[in-house]
Amino acid sequence: MVIREIFPNPTVKQVIFQIRFPILFYIEAKVGDLQMRFMDKFPTSALIFQRQMMFAEIGPEQKIEDVTSKFDQEYGRKIWQFKSNENFQLNILQNSLDITSSYHKTYDLGSDNNFRDIIEYVLKNFIEIIPIPVINRIGLRYVDECPLPTKDNETLKSYYNSVFPTERFNFADTDEMLFRTTTKKGDYYITYMETLQKIGNEYKLILDFDGFANKIQSKDCLKITDELHSIISEEFVNSIKQPVYEYMRRGRDANE
């Protein structure tokens, strides 16, 4: 069952959409065109250089400039970053595009503030400028920060269909716990992570759903993203129980 409700106090804290494609060196020449296309929704832009740390032994015949130049070519990368006035941003690299948001709380419900509209807007403009026929990988990920009023076996079982082995390891005595699996769902895959995490002075249950597909036609991106969302929504429904629905339906002030 897919959730068809907009919650005033949703557990989702971050949602990420990404496509990966073969390295395209000509993207840099098209960045100006992309910037103009995205400016109405992403008015702030920046170029970021990301480098990994390098450890190298330099022989007597080598120059440090030669080593660092080769390293920059192989491991350095440029990120063209576009930010909205709200809390979401678009990153474009030579082999990927991703949208990260902590602002959107619904995928496709309502006329405003749904994440699907942003995905559609970005894909349409990007593919018109950068016509990629095949996408290596497409992914949709939700990270939910879920309530845990008390850290004990009874509360965990009443709030969640947890996969944690609480029969063997008492939840009340546990400082951290992590479960991760990647499973095939028809033609697609989902990576599910469940983590006990202390945030501030409170323990939370982090539910992390990452759905993805490989080798798809660019024209099918939005359709497949819809299907990944349905898979993730069903898994979220299978993970939570009634007290979590009640938590999400309350206003934020009621939880403070």
Short mmCIF file of C-alpha atoms in Angstrom, two decimals:
data_model
loop_
_atom_site.label_atom_id
_atom_site.label_comp_id
_atom_site.label_asym_id
_atom_site.label_seq_id
_atom_site.Cartn_x
_atom_site.Cartn_y
_atom_site.Cartn_z
CA MET A 1 0.00 0.00 0.00
CA VAL A 2 1.33 3.42 -1.00
CA ILE A 3 0.74 6.29 1.44
CA ARG A 4 -1.65 8.91 -0.02
CA GLU A 5 -1.63 11.41 2.85
CA ILE A 6 0.26 14.62 3.54
CA PHE A 7 1.36 14.59 7.19
CA PRO A 8 1.81 17.82 9.19
CA ASN A 9 4.74 16.24 11.06
CA PRO A 10 6.41 13.75 8.68
CA THR A 11 9.37 11.64 9.73
CA VAL A 12 11.27 12.17 6.46
CA LYS A 13 14.30 14.41 6.98
CA GLN A 14 16.01 14.10 3.62
CA VAL A 15 15.12 12.91 0.14
CA ILE A 16 17.64 12.44 -2.66
CA PHE A 17 17.25 11.81 -6.38
CA GLN A 18 20.25 10.86 -8.52
CA ILE A 19 21.13 9.75 -12.03
CA ARG A 20 24.55 8.48 -13.09
CA PHE A 21 25.80 8.39 -16.67
CA PRO A 22 29.08 7.92 -18.59
CA ILE A 23 31.61 10.72 -18.10
CA LEU A 24 30.75 13.62 -20.41
CA PHE A 25 33.62 16.08 -20.75
CA TYR A 26 31.53 18.55 -22.73
CA ILE A 27 29.19 19.23 -19.76
CA GLU A 28 31.50 22.04 -18.66
CA ALA A 29 30.87 23.86 -21.95
CA LYS A 30 27.10 23.59 -21.37
CA VAL A 31 27.02 24.78 -17.75
CA GLY A 32 26.08 28.33 -18.73
CA ASP A 33 23.06 27.04 -20.66
CA LEU A 34 22.06 24.85 -17.72
CA GLN A 35 22.42 27.76 -15.31
CA MET A 36 20.00 29.84 -17.37
CA ARG A 37 17.49 27.00 -17.47
CA PHE A 38 17.63 26.41 -13.70
CA MET A 39 17.85 30.02 -12.54
CA ASP A 40 14.16 30.50 -11.71
CA LYS A 41 14.09 27.63 -9.17
CA PHE A 42 17.82 27.52 -8.31
CA PRO A 43 18.95 31.17 -8.30
CA THR A 44 22.21 30.66 -6.38
CA SER A 45 25.05 28.86 -8.13
CA ALA A 46 28.65 27.94 -7.35
CA LEU A 47 31.54 25.89 -8.69
CA ILE A 48 33.10 23.54 -6.14
CA PHE A 49 36.38 21.69 -6.55
CA GLN A 50 36.48 18.41 -4.66
CA ARG A 51 39.76 16.62 -4.11
CA GLN A 52 40.78 13.50 -2.24
CA MET A 53 43.76 13.44 0.09
CA MET A 54 46.94 12.17 -1.56
CA PHE A 55 49.91 10.33 -0.06
CA ALA A 56 52.81 9.80 -2.48
CA GLU A 57 56.48 8.89 -2.41
CA ILE A 58 58.49 11.33 -4.53
CA GLY A 59 61.69 9.97 -6.00
CA PRO A 60 64.75 12.09 -6.83
CA GLU A 61 63.77 12.26 -10.51
CA GLN A 62 60.16 13.30 -9.89
CA LYS A 63 58.66 16.71 -9.39
CA ILE A 64 55.78 17.29 -6.96
CA GLU A 65 54.03 19.38 -9.66
CA ASP A 66 53.93 16.40 -12.03
CA VAL A 67 52.40 14.13 -9.38
CA THR A 68 49.75 16.62 -8.21
CA SER A 69 48.79 17.46 -11.80
CA LYS A 70 48.22 13.78 -12.62
CA PHE A 71 46.31 13.32 -9.34
CA ASP A 72 44.02 16.28 -10.07
CA GLN A 73 43.22 14.88 -13.51
CA GLU A 74 42.37 11.44 -12.13
CA TYR A 75 40.84 12.20 -8.73
CA GLY A 76 39.87 15.86 -8.63
CA ARG A 77 36.38 16.74 -9.77
CA LYS A 78 34.24 19.77 -10.36
CA ILE A 79 30.75 20.10 -8.92
CA TRP A 80 28.39 22.70 -10.36
CA GLN A 81 26.02 23.45 -7.51
CA PHE A 82 22.67 25.21 -7.80
CA LYS A 83 20.69 26.15 -4.68
CA SER A 84 17.07 27.14 -4.22
CA ASN A 85 15.78 29.78 -1.82
CA GLU A 86 14.37 26.86 0.18
CA ASN A 87 16.45 24.06 1.61
CA PHE A 88 17.14 21.98 -1.50
CA GLN A 89 19.93 21.94 -4.07
CA LEU A 90 21.05 20.49 -7.38
CA ASN A 91 24.56 19.15 -8.02
CA ILE A 92 25.86 18.40 -11.51
CA LEU A 93 29.10 16.50 -12.15
CA GLN A 94 30.61 15.12 -15.35
CA ASN A 95 29.04 11.72 -14.64
CA SER A 96 26.04 12.38 -12.36
CA LEU A 97 23.24 14.67 -11.30
CA ASP A 98 21.58 14.74 -7.89
CA ILE A 99 18.88 16.72 -6.10
CA THR A 100 18.96 16.76 -2.30
CA SER A 101 16.12 18.21 -0.25
CA SER A 102 15.19 18.58 3.40
CA TYR A 103 12.36 20.89 2.34
CA HIS A 104 9.96 18.62 0.47
CA LYS A 105 7.64 16.45 2.60
CA THR A 106 5.60 14.79 -0.14
CA TYR A 107 6.54 13.10 -3.40
CA ASP A 108 3.56 13.85 -5.64
CA LEU A 109 0.62 15.02 -3.48
CA GLY A 110 -0.72 18.57 -3.55
CA SER A 111 -0.11 21.28 -6.11
CA ASP A 112 2.84 22.85 -4.26
CA ASN A 113 6.00 21.62 -2.60
CA ASN A 114 6.11 18.12 -4.04
CA PHE A 115 9.43 16.57 -4.93
CA ARG A 116 8.28 14.95 -8.16
CA ASP A 117 7.69 18.35 -9.81
CA ILE A 118 11.28 19.37 -9.07
CA ILE A 119 12.61 16.09 -10.48
CA GLU A 120 10.54 16.53 -13.64
CA TYR A 121 11.65 20.15 -14.02
CA VAL A 122 15.35 19.28 -13.63
CA LEU A 123 15.27 16.21 -15.90
CA LYS A 124 13.40 18.00 -18.69
CA ASN A 125 15.81 20.94 -18.79
CA PHE A 126 18.95 18.85 -18.28
CA ILE A 127 18.20 16.30 -21.00
CA GLU A 128 17.25 19.02 -23.48
CA ILE A 129 20.72 20.53 -23.01
CA ILE A 130 22.61 17.26 -22.40
CA PRO A 131 20.85 14.59 -24.50
CA ILE A 132 21.87 11.36 -22.76
CA PRO A 133 20.23 8.28 -24.32
CA VAL A 134 21.06 5.79 -21.56
CA ILE A 135 21.30 6.29 -17.80
CA ASN A 136 23.69 3.95 -15.97
CA ARG A 137 21.84 4.20 -12.66
CA ILE A 138 18.82 6.05 -11.28
CA GLY A 139 18.09 6.24 -7.58
CA LEU A 140 15.57 7.65 -5.12
CA ARG A 141 16.39 7.70 -1.41
CA TYR A 142 14.42 8.66 1.70
CA VAL A 143 15.96 9.07 5.16
CA ASP A 144 13.38 9.07 7.98
CA GLU A 145 14.12 10.10 11.56
CA CYS A 146 11.49 8.24 13.55
CA PRO A 147 10.30 8.62 17.17
CA LEU A 148 11.36 6.29 19.97
CA PRO A 149 9.76 7.60 23.20
CA THR A 150 11.55 5.00 25.31
CA LYS A 151 14.41 2.72 24.31
CA ASP A 152 13.12 -0.73 25.18
CA ASN A 153 11.88 -3.84 23.45
CA GLU A 154 8.21 -3.12 24.13
CA THR A 155 8.25 0.37 22.61
CA LEU A 156 10.20 -0.78 19.57
CA LYS A 157 7.72 -3.58 18.90
CA SER A 158 4.67 -1.37 19.43
CA TYR A 159 5.96 1.35 17.04
CA TYR A 160 7.78 -0.67 14.36
CA ASN A 161 8.06 -3.95 12.52
CA SER A 162 11.75 -3.89 13.36
CA VAL A 163 14.29 -6.38 12.07
CA PHE A 164 16.57 -5.92 15.09
CA PRO A 165 17.33 -9.16 17.02
CA THR A 166 15.92 -7.93 20.33
CA GLU A 167 15.30 -11.51 21.53
CA ARG A 168 19.07 -11.91 21.68
CA PHE A 169 20.20 -8.33 22.39
CA ASN A 170 18.05 -6.35 24.83
CA PHE A 171 17.20 -3.03 23.17
CA ALA A 172 17.32 -1.14 26.46
CA ASP A 173 20.97 -2.11 26.92
CA THR A 174 22.01 -1.27 23.34
CA ASP A 175 23.96 1.89 22.50
CA GLU A 176 23.93 1.33 18.75
CA MET A 177 22.47 -1.17 16.31
CA LEU A 178 22.49 -1.36 12.52
CA PHE A 179 20.86 -3.57 9.90
CA ARG A 180 21.40 -3.28 6.13
CA THR A 181 20.20 -5.31 3.16
CA THR A 182 19.99 -4.88 -0.61
CA THR A 183 17.10 -6.78 -2.18
CA LYS A 184 15.77 -7.15 -5.70
CA LYS A 185 12.20 -5.96 -6.27
CA GLY A 186 11.12 -7.08 -9.74
CA ASP A 187 13.36 -5.17 -12.18
CA TYR A 188 14.60 -2.82 -9.46
CA TYR A 189 16.54 -2.91 -6.20
CA ILE A 190 16.15 -1.42 -2.76
CA THR A 191 18.73 -0.99 -0.03
CA TYR A 192 17.12 -0.81 3.41
CA MET A 193 18.96 0.36 6.51
CA GLU A 194 17.61 0.49 10.04
CA THR A 195 19.78 2.25 12.62
CA LEU A 196 19.49 3.11 16.29
CA GLN A 197 21.04 6.55 16.65
CA LYS A 198 21.32 9.09 19.45
CA ILE A 199 20.48 12.60 18.26
CA GLY A 200 21.06 15.20 20.93
CA ASN A 201 19.71 13.67 24.12
CA GLU A 202 17.18 11.41 22.40
CA TYR A 203 17.39 8.07 20.68
CA LYS A 204 15.80 7.85 17.23
CA LEU A 205 15.19 5.01 14.84
CA ILE A 206 16.59 5.96 11.41
CA LEU A 207 14.86 4.24 8.50
CA ASP A 208 16.82 4.65 5.26
CA PHE A 209 15.29 3.50 1.94
CA ASP A 210 17.38 3.65 -1.26
CA GLY A 211 15.64 2.38 -4.41
CA PHE A 212 17.53 2.15 -7.68
CA ALA A 213 17.55 0.76 -11.22
CA ASN A 214 20.36 0.18 -13.72
CA LYS A 215 20.73 0.79 -17.47
CA ILE A 216 17.55 2.60 -18.40
CA GLN A 217 16.47 4.89 -21.23
CA SER A 218 16.53 8.57 -20.27
CA LYS A 219 12.95 8.99 -21.55
CA ASP A 220 11.80 6.54 -18.87
CA CYS A 221 13.45 8.32 -15.93
CA LEU A 222 10.33 9.86 -14.41
CA LYS A 223 8.22 6.71 -14.85
CA ILE A 224 10.87 4.60 -13.12
CA THR A 225 11.25 7.17 -10.34
CA ASP A 226 7.49 6.89 -9.73
CA GLU A 227 7.84 3.12 -9.46
CA LEU A 228 10.81 3.42 -7.09
CA HIS A 229 8.76 5.77 -4.93
CA SER A 230 5.94 3.20 -4.78
CA ILE A 231 8.36 0.48 -3.69
CA ILE A 232 9.83 2.71 -0.98
CA SER A 233 6.40 3.83 0.21
CA GLU A 234 5.28 0.22 0.56
CA GLU A 235 8.41 -0.64 2.52
CA PHE A 236 7.84 2.34 4.81
CA VAL A 237 4.26 1.18 5.46
CA ASN A 238 5.61 -2.30 6.25
CA SER A 239 8.08 -0.80 8.73
CA ILE A 240 5.83 1.37 10.92
CA LYS A 241 2.78 0.85 13.14
CA GLN A 242 -0.13 3.00 14.31
CA PRO A 243 1.75 5.11 16.92
CA VAL A 244 4.04 6.42 14.16
CA TYR A 245 1.04 7.45 12.06
CA GLU A 246 -0.35 9.29 15.10
CA TYR A 247 3.01 11.02 15.59
CA MET A 248 3.06 12.19 11.96
CA ARG A 249 -0.54 13.41 12.07
CA ARG A 250 0.09 15.66 15.08
CA GLY A 251 1.33 19.20 14.63
CA ARG A 252 4.97 19.81 15.40
CA ASP A 253 4.12 21.75 18.57
CA ALA A 254 2.43 18.68 20.02
CA ASN A 255 5.75 16.81 19.90
CA GLU A 256 7.73 19.47 21.72
#
